[in-house]
PDB file of C-alpha atoms and ligand atoms in Angstrom:
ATOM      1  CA  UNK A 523     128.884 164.681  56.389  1.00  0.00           C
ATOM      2  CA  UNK A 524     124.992 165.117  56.644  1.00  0.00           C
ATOM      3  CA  UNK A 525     122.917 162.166  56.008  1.00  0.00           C
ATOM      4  CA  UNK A 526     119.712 163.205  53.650  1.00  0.00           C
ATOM      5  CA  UNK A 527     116.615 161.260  55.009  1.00  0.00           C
ATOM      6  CA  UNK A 528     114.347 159.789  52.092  1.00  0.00           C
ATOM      7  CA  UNK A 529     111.996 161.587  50.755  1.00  0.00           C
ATOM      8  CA  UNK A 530     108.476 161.449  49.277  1.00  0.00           C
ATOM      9  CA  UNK A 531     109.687 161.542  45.619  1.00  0.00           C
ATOM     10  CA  UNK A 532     112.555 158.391  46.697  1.00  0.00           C
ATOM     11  CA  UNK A 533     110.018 156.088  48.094  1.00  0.00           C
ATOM     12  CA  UNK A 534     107.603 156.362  45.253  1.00  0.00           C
ATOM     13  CA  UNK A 535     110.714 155.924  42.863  1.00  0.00           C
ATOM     14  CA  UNK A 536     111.525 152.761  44.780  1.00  0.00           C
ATOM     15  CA  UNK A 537     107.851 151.459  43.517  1.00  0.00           C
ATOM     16  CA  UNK A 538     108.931 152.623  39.924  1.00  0.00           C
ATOM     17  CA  UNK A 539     112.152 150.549  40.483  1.00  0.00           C
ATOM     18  CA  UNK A 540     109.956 147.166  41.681  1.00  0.00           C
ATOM     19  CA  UNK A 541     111.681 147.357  44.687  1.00  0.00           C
ATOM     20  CA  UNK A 542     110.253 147.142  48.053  1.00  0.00           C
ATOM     21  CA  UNK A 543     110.194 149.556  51.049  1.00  0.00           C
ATOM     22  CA  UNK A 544     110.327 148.450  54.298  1.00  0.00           C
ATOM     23  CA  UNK A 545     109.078 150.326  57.373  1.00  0.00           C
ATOM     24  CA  UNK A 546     109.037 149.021  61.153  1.00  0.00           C
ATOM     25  CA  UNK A 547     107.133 150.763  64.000  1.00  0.00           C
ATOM     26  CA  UNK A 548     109.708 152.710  66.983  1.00  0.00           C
ATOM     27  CA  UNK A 549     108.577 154.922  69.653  1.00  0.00           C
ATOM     28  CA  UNK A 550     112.156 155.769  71.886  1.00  0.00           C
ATOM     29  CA  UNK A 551     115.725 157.076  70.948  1.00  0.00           C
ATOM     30  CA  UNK A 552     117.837 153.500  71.157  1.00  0.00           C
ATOM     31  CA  UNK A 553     115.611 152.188  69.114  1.00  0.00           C
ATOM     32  CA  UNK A 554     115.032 154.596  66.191  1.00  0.00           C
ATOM     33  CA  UNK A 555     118.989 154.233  66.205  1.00  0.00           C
ATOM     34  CA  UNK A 556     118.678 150.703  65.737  1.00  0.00           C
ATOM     35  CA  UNK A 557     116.473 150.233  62.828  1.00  0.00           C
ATOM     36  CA  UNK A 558     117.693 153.787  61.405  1.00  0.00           C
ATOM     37  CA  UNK A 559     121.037 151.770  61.307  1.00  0.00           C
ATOM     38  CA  UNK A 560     119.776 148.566  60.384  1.00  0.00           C
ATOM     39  CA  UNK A 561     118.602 150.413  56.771  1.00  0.00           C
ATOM     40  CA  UNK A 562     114.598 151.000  57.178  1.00  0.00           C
ATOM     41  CA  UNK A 563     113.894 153.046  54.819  1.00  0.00           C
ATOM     42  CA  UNK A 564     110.555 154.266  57.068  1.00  0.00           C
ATOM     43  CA  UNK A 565     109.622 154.514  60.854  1.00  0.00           C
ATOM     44  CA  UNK A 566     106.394 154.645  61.981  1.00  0.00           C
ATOM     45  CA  UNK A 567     105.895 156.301  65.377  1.00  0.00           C
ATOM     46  CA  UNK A 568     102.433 154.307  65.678  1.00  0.00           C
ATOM     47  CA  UNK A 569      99.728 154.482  67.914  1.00  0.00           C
ATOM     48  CA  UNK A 570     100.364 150.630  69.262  1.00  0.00           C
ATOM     49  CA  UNK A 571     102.982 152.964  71.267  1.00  0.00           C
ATOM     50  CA  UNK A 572      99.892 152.690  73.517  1.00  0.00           C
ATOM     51  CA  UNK A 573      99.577 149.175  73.952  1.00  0.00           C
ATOM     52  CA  UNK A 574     103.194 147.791  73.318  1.00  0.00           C
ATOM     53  CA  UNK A 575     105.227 150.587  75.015  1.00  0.00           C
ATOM     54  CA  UNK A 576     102.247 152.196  77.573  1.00  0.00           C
ATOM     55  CA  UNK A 577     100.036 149.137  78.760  1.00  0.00           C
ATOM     56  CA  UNK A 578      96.892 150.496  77.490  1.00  0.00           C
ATOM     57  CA  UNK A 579      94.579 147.917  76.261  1.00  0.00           C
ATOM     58  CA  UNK A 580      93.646 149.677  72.757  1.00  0.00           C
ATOM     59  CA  UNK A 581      95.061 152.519  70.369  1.00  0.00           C
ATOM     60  CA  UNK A 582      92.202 154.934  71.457  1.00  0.00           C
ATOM     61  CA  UNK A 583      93.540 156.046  74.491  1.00  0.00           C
ATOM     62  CA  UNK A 584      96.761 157.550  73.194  1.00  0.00           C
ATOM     63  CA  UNK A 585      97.750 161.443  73.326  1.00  0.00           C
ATOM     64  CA  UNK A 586      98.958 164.031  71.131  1.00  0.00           C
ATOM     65  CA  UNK A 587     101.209 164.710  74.304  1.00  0.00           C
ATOM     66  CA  UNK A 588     102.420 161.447  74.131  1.00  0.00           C
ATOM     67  CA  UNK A 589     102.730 160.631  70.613  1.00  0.00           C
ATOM     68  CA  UNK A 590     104.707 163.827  70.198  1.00  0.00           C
ATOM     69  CA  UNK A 591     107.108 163.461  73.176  1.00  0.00           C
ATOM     70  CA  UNK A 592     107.834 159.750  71.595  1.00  0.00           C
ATOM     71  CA  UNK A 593     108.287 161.130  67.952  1.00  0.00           C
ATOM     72  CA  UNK A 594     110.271 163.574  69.214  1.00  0.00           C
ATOM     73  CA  UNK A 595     112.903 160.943  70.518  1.00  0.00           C
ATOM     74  CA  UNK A 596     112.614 159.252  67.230  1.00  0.00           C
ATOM     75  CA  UNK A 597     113.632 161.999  65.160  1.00  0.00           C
ATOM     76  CA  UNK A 598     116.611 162.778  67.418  1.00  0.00           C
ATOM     77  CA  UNK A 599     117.174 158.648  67.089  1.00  0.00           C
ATOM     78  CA  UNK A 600     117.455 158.785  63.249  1.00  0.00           C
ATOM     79  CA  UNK A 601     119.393 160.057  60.339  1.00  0.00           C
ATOM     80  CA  UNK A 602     118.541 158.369  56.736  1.00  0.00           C
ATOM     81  CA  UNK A 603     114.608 156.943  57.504  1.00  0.00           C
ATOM     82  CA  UNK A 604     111.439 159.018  56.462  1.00  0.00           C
ATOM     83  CA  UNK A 605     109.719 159.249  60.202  1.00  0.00           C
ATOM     84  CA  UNK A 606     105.787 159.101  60.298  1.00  0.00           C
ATOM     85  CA  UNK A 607     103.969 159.602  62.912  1.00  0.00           C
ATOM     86  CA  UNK A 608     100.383 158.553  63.718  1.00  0.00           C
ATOM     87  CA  UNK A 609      97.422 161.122  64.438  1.00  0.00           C
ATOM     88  CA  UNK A 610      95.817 160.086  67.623  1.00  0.00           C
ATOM     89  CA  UNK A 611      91.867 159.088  68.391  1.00  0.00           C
ATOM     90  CA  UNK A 612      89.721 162.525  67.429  1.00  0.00           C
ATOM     91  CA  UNK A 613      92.519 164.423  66.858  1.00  0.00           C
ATOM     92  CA  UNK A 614      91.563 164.246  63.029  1.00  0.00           C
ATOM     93  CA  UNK A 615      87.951 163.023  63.233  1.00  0.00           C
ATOM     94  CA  UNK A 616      86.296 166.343  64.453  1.00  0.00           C
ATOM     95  CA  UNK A 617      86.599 168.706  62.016  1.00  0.00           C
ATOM     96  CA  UNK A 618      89.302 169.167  59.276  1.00  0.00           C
ATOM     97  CA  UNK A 619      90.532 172.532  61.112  1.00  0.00           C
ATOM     98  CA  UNK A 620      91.573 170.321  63.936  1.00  0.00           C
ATOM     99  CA  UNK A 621      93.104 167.881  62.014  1.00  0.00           C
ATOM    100  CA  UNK A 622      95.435 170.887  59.793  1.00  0.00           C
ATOM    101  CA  UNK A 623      95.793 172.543  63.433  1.00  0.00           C
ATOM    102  CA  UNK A 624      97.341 168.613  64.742  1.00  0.00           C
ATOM    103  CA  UNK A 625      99.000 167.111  61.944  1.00  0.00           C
ATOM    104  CA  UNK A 626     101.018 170.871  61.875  1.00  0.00           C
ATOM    105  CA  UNK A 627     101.622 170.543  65.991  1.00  0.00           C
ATOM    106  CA  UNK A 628     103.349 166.894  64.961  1.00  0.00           C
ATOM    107  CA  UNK A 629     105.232 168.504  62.548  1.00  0.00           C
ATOM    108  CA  UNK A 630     106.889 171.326  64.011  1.00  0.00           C
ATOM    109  CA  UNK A 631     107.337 170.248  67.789  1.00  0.00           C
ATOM    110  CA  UNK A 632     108.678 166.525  66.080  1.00  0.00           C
ATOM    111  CA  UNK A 633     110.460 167.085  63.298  1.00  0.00           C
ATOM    112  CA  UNK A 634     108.375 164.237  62.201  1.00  0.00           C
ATOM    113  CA  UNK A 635     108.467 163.919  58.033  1.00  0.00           C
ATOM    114  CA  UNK A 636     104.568 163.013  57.692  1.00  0.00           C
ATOM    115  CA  UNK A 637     101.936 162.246  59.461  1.00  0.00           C
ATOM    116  CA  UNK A 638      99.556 158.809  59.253  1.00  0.00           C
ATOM    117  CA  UNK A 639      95.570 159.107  59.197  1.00  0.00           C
ATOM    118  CA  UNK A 640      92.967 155.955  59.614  1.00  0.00           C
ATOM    119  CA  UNK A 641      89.977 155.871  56.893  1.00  0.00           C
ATOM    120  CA  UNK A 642      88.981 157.296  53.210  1.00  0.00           C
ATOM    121  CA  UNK A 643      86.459 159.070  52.087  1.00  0.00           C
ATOM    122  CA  UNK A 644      85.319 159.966  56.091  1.00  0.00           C
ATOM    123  CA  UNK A 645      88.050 161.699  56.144  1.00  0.00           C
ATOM    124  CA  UNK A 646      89.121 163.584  52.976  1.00  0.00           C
ATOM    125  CA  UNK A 647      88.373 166.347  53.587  1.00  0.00           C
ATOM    126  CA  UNK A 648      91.089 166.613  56.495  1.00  0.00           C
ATOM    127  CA  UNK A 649      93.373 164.903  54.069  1.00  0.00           C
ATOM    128  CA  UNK A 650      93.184 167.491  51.965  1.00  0.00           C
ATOM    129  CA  UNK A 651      93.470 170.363  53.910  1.00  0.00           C
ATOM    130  CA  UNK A 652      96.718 168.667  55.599  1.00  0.00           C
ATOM    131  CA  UNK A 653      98.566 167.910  52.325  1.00  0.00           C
ATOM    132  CA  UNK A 654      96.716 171.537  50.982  1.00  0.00           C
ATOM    133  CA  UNK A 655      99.543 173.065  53.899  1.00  0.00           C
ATOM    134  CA  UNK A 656     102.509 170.800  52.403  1.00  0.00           C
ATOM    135  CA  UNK A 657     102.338 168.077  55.365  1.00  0.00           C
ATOM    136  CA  UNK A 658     103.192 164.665  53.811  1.00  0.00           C
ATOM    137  CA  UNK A 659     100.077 162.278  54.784  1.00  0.00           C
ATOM    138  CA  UNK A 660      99.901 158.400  54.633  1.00  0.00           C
ATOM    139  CA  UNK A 661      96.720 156.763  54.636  1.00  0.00           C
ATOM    140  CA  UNK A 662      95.204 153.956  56.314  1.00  0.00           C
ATOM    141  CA  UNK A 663      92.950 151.403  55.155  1.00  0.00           C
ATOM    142  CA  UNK A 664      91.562 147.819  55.757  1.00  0.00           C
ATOM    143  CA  UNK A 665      91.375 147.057  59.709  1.00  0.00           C
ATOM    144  CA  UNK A 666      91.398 150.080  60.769  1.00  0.00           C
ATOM    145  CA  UNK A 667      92.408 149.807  64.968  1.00  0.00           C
ATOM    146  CA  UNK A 668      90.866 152.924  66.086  1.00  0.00           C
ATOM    147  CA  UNK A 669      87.592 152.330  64.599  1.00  0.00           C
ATOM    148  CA  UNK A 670      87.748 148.418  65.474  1.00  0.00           C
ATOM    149  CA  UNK A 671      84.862 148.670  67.492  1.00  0.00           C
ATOM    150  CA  UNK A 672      82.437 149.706  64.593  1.00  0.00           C
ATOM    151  CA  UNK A 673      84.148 146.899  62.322  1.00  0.00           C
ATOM    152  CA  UNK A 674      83.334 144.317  64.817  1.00  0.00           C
ATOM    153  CA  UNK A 675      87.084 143.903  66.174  1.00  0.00           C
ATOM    154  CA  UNK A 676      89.914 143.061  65.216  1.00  0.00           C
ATOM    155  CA  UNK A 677      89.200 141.156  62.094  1.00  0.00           C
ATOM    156  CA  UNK A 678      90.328 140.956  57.674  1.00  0.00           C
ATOM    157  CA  UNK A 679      88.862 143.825  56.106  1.00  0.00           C
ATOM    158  CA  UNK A 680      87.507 143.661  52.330  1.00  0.00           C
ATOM    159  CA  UNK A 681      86.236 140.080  52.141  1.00  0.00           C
ATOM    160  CA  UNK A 682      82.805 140.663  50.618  1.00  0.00           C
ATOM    161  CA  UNK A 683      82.454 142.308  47.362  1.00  0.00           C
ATOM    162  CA  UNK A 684      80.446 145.957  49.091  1.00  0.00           C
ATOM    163  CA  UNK A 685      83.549 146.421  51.562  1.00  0.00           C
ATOM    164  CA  UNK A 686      86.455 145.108  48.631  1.00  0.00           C
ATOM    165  CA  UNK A 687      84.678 148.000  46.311  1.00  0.00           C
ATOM    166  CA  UNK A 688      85.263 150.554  49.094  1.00  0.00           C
ATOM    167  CA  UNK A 689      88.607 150.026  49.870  1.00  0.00           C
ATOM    168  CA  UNK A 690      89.451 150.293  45.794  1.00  0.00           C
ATOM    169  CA  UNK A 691      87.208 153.617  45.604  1.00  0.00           C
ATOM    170  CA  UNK A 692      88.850 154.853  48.970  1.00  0.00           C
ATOM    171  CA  UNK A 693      92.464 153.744  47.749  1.00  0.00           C
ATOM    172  CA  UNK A 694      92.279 155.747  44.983  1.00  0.00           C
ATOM    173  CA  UNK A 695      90.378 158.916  46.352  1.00  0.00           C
ATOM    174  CA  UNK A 696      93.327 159.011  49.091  1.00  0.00           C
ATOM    175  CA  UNK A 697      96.404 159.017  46.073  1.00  0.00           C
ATOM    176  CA  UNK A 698      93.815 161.327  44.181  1.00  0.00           C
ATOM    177  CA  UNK A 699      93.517 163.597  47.555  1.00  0.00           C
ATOM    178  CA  UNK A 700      97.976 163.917  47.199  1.00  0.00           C
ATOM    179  CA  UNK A 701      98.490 160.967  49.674  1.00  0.00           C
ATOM    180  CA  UNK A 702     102.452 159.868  49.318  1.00  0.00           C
ATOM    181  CA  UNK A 703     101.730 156.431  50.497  1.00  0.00           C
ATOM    182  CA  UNK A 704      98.651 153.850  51.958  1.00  0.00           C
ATOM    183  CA  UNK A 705      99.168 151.475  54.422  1.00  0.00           C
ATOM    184  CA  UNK A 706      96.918 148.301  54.139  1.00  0.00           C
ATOM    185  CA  UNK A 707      96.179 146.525  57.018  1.00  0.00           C
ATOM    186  CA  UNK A 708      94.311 142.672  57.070  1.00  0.00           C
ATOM    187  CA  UNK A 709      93.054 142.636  54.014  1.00  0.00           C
ATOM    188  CA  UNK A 710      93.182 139.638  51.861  1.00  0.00           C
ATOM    189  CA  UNK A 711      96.162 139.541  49.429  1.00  0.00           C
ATOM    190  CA  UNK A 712      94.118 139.197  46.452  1.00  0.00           C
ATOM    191  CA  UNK A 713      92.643 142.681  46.983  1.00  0.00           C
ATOM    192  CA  UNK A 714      95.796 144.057  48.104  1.00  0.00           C
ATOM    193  CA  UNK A 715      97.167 143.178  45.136  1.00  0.00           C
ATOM    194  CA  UNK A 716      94.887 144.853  42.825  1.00  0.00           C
ATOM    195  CA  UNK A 717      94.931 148.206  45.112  1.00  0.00           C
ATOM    196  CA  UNK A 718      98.889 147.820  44.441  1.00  0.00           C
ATOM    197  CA  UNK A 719      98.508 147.456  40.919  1.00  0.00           C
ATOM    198  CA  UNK A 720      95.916 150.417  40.875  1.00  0.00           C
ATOM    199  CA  UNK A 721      97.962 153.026  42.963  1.00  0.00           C
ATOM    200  CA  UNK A 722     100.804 155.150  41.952  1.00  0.00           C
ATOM    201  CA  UNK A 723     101.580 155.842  45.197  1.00  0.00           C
ATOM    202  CA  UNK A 724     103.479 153.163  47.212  1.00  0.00           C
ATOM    203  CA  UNK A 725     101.152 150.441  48.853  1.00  0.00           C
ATOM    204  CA  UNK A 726     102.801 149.201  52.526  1.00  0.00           C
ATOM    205  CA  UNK A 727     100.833 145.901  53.582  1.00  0.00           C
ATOM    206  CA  UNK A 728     100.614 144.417  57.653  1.00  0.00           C
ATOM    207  CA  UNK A 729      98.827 141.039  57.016  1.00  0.00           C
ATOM    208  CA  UNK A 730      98.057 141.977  53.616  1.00  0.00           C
ATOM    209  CA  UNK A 731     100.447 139.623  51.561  1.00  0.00           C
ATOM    210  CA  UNK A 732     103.625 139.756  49.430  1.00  0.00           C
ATOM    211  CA  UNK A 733     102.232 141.380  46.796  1.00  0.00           C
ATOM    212  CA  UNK A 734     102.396 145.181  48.127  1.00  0.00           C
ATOM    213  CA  UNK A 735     104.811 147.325  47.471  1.00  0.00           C
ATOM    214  CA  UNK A 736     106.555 147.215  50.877  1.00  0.00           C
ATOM    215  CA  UNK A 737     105.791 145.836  54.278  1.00  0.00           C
ATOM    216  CA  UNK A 738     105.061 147.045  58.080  1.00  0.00           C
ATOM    217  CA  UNK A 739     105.263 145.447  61.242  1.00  0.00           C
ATOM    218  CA  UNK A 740     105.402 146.347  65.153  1.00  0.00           C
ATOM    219  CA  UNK A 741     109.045 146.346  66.499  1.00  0.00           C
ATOM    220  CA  UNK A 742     108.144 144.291  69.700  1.00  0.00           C
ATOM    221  CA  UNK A 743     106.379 141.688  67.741  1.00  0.00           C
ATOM    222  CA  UNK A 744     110.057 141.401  64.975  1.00  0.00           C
ATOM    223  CA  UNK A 745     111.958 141.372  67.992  1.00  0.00           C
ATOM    224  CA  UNK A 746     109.748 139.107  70.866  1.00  0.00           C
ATOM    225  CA  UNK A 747     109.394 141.920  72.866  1.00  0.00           C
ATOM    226  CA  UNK A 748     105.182 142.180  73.173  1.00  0.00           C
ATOM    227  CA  UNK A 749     103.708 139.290  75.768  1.00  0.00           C
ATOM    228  CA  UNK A 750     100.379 139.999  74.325  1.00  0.00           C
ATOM    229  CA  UNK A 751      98.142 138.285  71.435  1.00  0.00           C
ATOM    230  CA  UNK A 752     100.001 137.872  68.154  1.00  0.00           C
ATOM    231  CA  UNK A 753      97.986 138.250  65.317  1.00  0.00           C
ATOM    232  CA  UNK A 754      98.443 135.839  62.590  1.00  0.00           C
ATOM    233  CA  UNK A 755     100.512 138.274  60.180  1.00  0.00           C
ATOM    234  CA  UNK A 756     103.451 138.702  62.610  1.00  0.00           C
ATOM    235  CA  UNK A 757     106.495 137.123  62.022  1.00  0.00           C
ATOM    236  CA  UNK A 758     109.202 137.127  65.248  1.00  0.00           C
ATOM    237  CA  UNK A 759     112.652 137.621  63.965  1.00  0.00           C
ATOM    238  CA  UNK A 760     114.309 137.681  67.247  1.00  0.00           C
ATOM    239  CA  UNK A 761     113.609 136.496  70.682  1.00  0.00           C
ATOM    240  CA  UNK A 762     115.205 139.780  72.505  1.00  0.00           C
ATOM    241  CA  UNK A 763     112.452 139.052  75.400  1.00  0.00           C
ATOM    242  CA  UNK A 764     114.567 135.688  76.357  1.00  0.00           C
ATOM    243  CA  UNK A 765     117.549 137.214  75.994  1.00  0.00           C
ATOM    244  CA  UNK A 766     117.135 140.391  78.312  1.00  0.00           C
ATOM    245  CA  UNK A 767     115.153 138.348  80.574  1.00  0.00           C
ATOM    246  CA  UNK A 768     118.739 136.322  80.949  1.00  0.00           C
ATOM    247  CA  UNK A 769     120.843 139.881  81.375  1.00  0.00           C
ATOM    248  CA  UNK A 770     118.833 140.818  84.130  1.00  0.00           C
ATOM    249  CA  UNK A 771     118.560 137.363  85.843  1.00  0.00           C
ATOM    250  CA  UNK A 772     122.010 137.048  85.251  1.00  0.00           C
ATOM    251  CA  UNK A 773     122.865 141.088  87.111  1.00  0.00           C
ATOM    252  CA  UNK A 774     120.809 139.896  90.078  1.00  0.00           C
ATOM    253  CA  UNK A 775     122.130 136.881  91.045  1.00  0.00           C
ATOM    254  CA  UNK A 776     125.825 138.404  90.609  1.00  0.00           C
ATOM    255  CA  UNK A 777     124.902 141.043  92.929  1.00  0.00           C
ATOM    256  CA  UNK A 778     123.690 138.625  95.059  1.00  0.00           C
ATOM    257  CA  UNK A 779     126.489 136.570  94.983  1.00  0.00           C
ATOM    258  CA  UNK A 780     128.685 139.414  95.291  1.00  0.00           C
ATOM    259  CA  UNK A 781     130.548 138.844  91.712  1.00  0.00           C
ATOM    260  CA  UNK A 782     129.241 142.004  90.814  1.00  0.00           C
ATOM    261  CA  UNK A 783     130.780 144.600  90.899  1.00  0.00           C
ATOM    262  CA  UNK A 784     134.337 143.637  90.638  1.00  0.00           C
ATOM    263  CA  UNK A 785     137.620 145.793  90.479  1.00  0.00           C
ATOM    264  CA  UNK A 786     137.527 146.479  86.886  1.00  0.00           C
ATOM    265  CA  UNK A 787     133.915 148.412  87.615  1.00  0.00           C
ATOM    266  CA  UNK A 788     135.083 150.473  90.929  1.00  0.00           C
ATOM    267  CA  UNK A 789     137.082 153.413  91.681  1.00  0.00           C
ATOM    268  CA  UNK A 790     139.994 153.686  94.435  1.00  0.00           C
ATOM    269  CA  UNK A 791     141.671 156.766  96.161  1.00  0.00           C
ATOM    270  CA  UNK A 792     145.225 157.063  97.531  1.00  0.00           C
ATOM    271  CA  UNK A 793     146.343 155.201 100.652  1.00  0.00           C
ATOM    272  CA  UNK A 794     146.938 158.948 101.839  1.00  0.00           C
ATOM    273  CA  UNK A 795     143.745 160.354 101.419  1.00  0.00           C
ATOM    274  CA  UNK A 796     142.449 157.490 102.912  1.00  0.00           C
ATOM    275  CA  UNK A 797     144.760 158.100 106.031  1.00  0.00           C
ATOM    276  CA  UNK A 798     143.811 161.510 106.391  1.00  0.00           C
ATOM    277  CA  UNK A 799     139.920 160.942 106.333  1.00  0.00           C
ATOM    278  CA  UNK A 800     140.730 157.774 108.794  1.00  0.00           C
ATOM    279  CA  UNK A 801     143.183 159.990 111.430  1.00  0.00           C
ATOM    280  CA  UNK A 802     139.506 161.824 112.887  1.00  0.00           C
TER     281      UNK A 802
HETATM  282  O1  KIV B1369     100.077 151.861  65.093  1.00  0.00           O
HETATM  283  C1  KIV B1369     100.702 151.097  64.340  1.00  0.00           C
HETATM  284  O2  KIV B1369     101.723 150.498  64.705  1.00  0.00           O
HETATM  285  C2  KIV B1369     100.188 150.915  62.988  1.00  0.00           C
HETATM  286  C3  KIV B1369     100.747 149.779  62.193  1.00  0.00           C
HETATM  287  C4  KIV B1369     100.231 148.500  62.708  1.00  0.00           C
HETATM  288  C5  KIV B1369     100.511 149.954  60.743  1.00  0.00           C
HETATM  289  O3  KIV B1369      99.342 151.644  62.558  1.00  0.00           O
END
């Protein structure tokens, strides 16, 4: 029997229901199986592929080569979950040719469901065009990591009344543009709130409070996986770091030791064909 992955039309009926979607970042095969099978309804192949999975020290250095040879993986990884992928640095930015000609290259070479863009009304135009071709697009607003260096790091977005305004007008020029779904990231809950109440579209929050419509976070920070900075929002649900850290301690002392391998792991030939090689 096929499995059907969710579509736009289920997700936004999920917000109809007041029920809440849940989406978790994955960037390899094992681990798209895992949260596929775990019951996510979304993936997000994001860019923090660069710094939790590729040691860069930022977003901005990422590929299309790369994010596409990860997405690709998480497709194959997954059944039911709606996989999004995220448009690199200036792969969207330039002109809104570029951005149809990308978003369409992460589309057909991943299998990828939709594609995830960074900013409003900078960008609508390339919104536009990309959703204009039929590619499902998720926006992006709030702390915005690829443009972190013009916000002034990595810090809340919308806390004065000039920036809150602009996140409502960009909000709703994004789900006016055909956007299926906004992500929200730092911003404070109050405002998140009100962009949830405002939008049609389903609203997913990272550090943006209970009151969205769903929520996002990086797999290595659920699971204990990233030795970096933890922002504030992240909860750890897991401390897999410990416990692999063990597996492979525990692997090199046995070979050490000589425990490992034992019988049950090695193969044997006959006492004659052992004869016959030892008889030169
Ligand atoms: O790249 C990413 O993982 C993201 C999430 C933090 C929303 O954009």
């Amino acid at each position: 029997m096929t499995v059907e992955r969710f579509t736009t039309l289920e997700l936004k009926e999920i917000k109809k229901n007041e029920e809440k979607i849940t989406m978790i970042t994955a960037y390899d095969y094992p681990t798209a199986q895992l949260v596929d099978e775990a019951g996510v309804e979304t993936i997000l192949v994001g860019d923090s592929l660069g710094m939790v999975v590729l040691g860069y020290q930022d977003t901005l250095s990422v590929t299309m080569e790369e994010m596409i040879h990860h997405a690709k993986a998480v497709v194959r990884g997954s059944k039911r979950s709606f996989v999004i992928v995220d448009m690199p640095f200036l792969t969207y930015q330039i002109n809104k040719e570029e951005a149809l000609r990308n978003a369409g290259r992460i589309i057909q070479e991943t299998g990828a469901q939709g594609v995830k863009l960074e900013g409003g009304e900078e960008i609508i135009d390339a919104v536009r065009l990309i959703i204009g071709a039929g590619i499902p697009v998720v926006g992006h607003l709030g702390l915005t990591p690829q443009s972190a260096g013009q916000l002034g790091g990595f810090k809340v977005q919308g806390k004065d009344p000039a920036t809150a305004r602009k996140m409502i007008e960009d909000a709703v020029l994004l789900e006016e543009a055909g956007s299926f779904l906004l992500v929200l990231e730092c911003v404070p809950w109050q405002l998140a709130k009100e962009i949830t109440k405002k939008l049609t579209i389903p609203v997913i929050g990272i550090g943006a409070g209970k009151y969205c419509d769903g929520q996002v976070l990086v797999y290595h920070d659920v699971m204990g996986l990233y030795t970096g900075k933890r922002p504030k929002f992240v909860k750890q649900y897991a401390s897999a770091r410990d416990e692999m850290l063990k597996g492979v301690g525990d692997y090199i002392s046995e070979v050490r030791q000589g425990s490992f391998p034992e019988e049950k792991h090695t193969f044997s030939i006959s006492q004659e064909v052992l004869d016959y090689i030892l008889k030169e």
